PDB file of C-alpha atoms in Angstrom:
ATOM      1  CA  MET A 762       2.410   1.875  -7.846  1.00  0.00           C
ATOM      2  CA  ILE A 763       3.560   1.444  -4.293  1.00  0.00           C
ATOM      3  CA  LYS A 764       6.076   4.028  -3.137  1.00  0.00           C
ATOM      4  CA  THR A 765       8.001   4.295   0.474  1.00  0.00           C
ATOM      5  CA  LEU A 766       9.514   7.603   1.658  1.00  0.00           C
ATOM      6  CA  SER A 767      13.081   8.638   1.651  1.00  0.00           C
ATOM      7  CA  ALA A 768      14.913  10.567   4.434  1.00  0.00           C
ATOM      8  CA  ILE A 769      16.100  13.903   2.997  1.00  0.00           C
ATOM      9  CA  GLY A 770      17.733  15.964   5.541  1.00  0.00           C
ATOM     10  CA  ASN A 771      15.300  16.187   8.635  1.00  0.00           C
ATOM     11  CA  SER A 772      12.269  15.453   6.221  1.00  0.00           C
ATOM     12  CA  LEU A 773      10.780  12.846   4.099  1.00  0.00           C
ATOM     13  CA  GLY A 774      10.417  12.988   0.497  1.00  0.00           C
ATOM     14  CA  LEU A 775       8.606  11.042  -2.014  1.00  0.00           C
ATOM     15  CA  ILE A 776      11.102  10.125  -5.401  1.00  0.00           C
ATOM     16  CA  ILE A 777       9.025  10.522  -8.501  1.00  0.00           C
ATOM     17  CA  GLU A 778      10.214   8.720 -11.784  1.00  0.00           C
ATOM     18  CA  ARG A 779      11.117  10.432 -14.715  1.00  0.00           C
ATOM     19  CA  PRO A 780       8.213   8.760 -16.875  1.00  0.00           C
ATOM     20  CA  ILE A 781       5.686  10.205 -14.433  1.00  0.00           C
ATOM     21  CA  LEU A 782       7.335  13.643 -14.617  1.00  0.00           C
ATOM     22  CA  GLU A 783       7.478  13.638 -18.436  1.00  0.00           C
ATOM     23  CA  LEU A 784       3.673  12.594 -18.601  1.00  0.00           C
ATOM     24  CA  LEU A 785       2.755  15.221 -16.118  1.00  0.00           C
ATOM     25  CA  ARG A 786       5.190  17.828 -17.550  1.00  0.00           C
ATOM     26  CA  ILE A 787       6.637  18.558 -14.320  1.00  0.00           C
ATOM     27  CA  ASP A 788      10.309  19.772 -13.631  1.00  0.00           C
ATOM     28  CA  LYS A 789      12.247  21.150 -10.562  1.00  0.00           C
ATOM     29  CA  ASP A 790      11.015  24.657 -11.327  1.00  0.00           C
ATOM     30  CA  THR A 791       7.314  23.357 -11.395  1.00  0.00           C
ATOM     31  CA  GLU A 792       5.052  24.490  -8.412  1.00  0.00           C
ATOM     32  CA  LEU A 793       3.029  22.046  -6.989  1.00  0.00           C
ATOM     33  CA  GLU A 794      -0.335  22.185  -5.080  1.00  0.00           C
ATOM     34  CA  VAL A 795       0.173  19.844  -2.053  1.00  0.00           C
ATOM     35  CA  ARG A 796      -3.348  18.791  -0.097  1.00  0.00           C
ATOM     36  CA  THR A 797      -5.372  16.072   1.660  1.00  0.00           C
ATOM     37  CA  ASP A 798      -8.652  14.888   1.437  1.00  0.00           C
ATOM     38  CA  GLY A 799      -8.699  13.413   4.908  1.00  0.00           C
ATOM     39  CA  ASP A 800      -7.552   9.915   3.586  1.00  0.00           C
ATOM     40  CA  ALA A 801      -5.282  10.612   0.665  1.00  0.00           C
ATOM     41  CA  LEU A 802      -2.473  12.817  -0.237  1.00  0.00           C
ATOM     42  CA  ILE A 803      -2.998  14.701  -3.193  1.00  0.00           C
ATOM     43  CA  ILE A 804      -0.072  16.472  -5.032  1.00  0.00           C
ATOM     44  CA  ARG A 805      -0.845  18.535  -8.507  1.00  0.00           C
ATOM     45  CA  PRO A 806       1.083  20.548 -10.725  1.00  0.00           C
ATOM     46  CA  LEU A 807       0.051  24.313 -10.847  1.00  0.00           C
ATOM     47  CA  ARG A 808      -0.059  25.420 -14.511  1.00  0.00           C
ATOM     48  CA  LYS A 809       0.229  29.236 -15.199  1.00  0.00           C
ATOM     49  CA  GLU A 810      -3.483  29.998 -15.438  1.00  0.00           C
ATOM     50  CA  LYS A 811      -4.291  27.971 -12.408  1.00  0.00           C
ATOM     51  CA  LEU A 812      -1.694  30.279 -10.347  1.00  0.00           C
ATOM     52  CA  GLU A 813      -3.320  33.209 -11.206  1.00  0.00           C
ATOM     53  CA  ARG A 814      -6.702  32.112  -9.873  1.00  0.00           C
ATOM     54  CA  VAL A 815      -5.113  30.540  -6.567  1.00  0.00           C
ATOM     55  CA  ARG A 816      -2.889  34.049  -6.174  1.00  0.00           C
TER      56      ARG A 816
END
C-alpha cells in the first residue's frame, strides 16, 4: 500500500484505513510507539503488558 501524508493544522498525518485498524485492534485511545530504524518509520500499537515494561 502506498500512502501520502495529509496536512493536519501545522503538522502532517497518516490516515490509516479502518480494515487495518480493526486487524491490529487500534482505536483512537490506543497508544502507539513511533520510531525509526534510520530508513523506515515504524508504528506499533502498545499493549497493556508492553506499556508496563516501557514505563
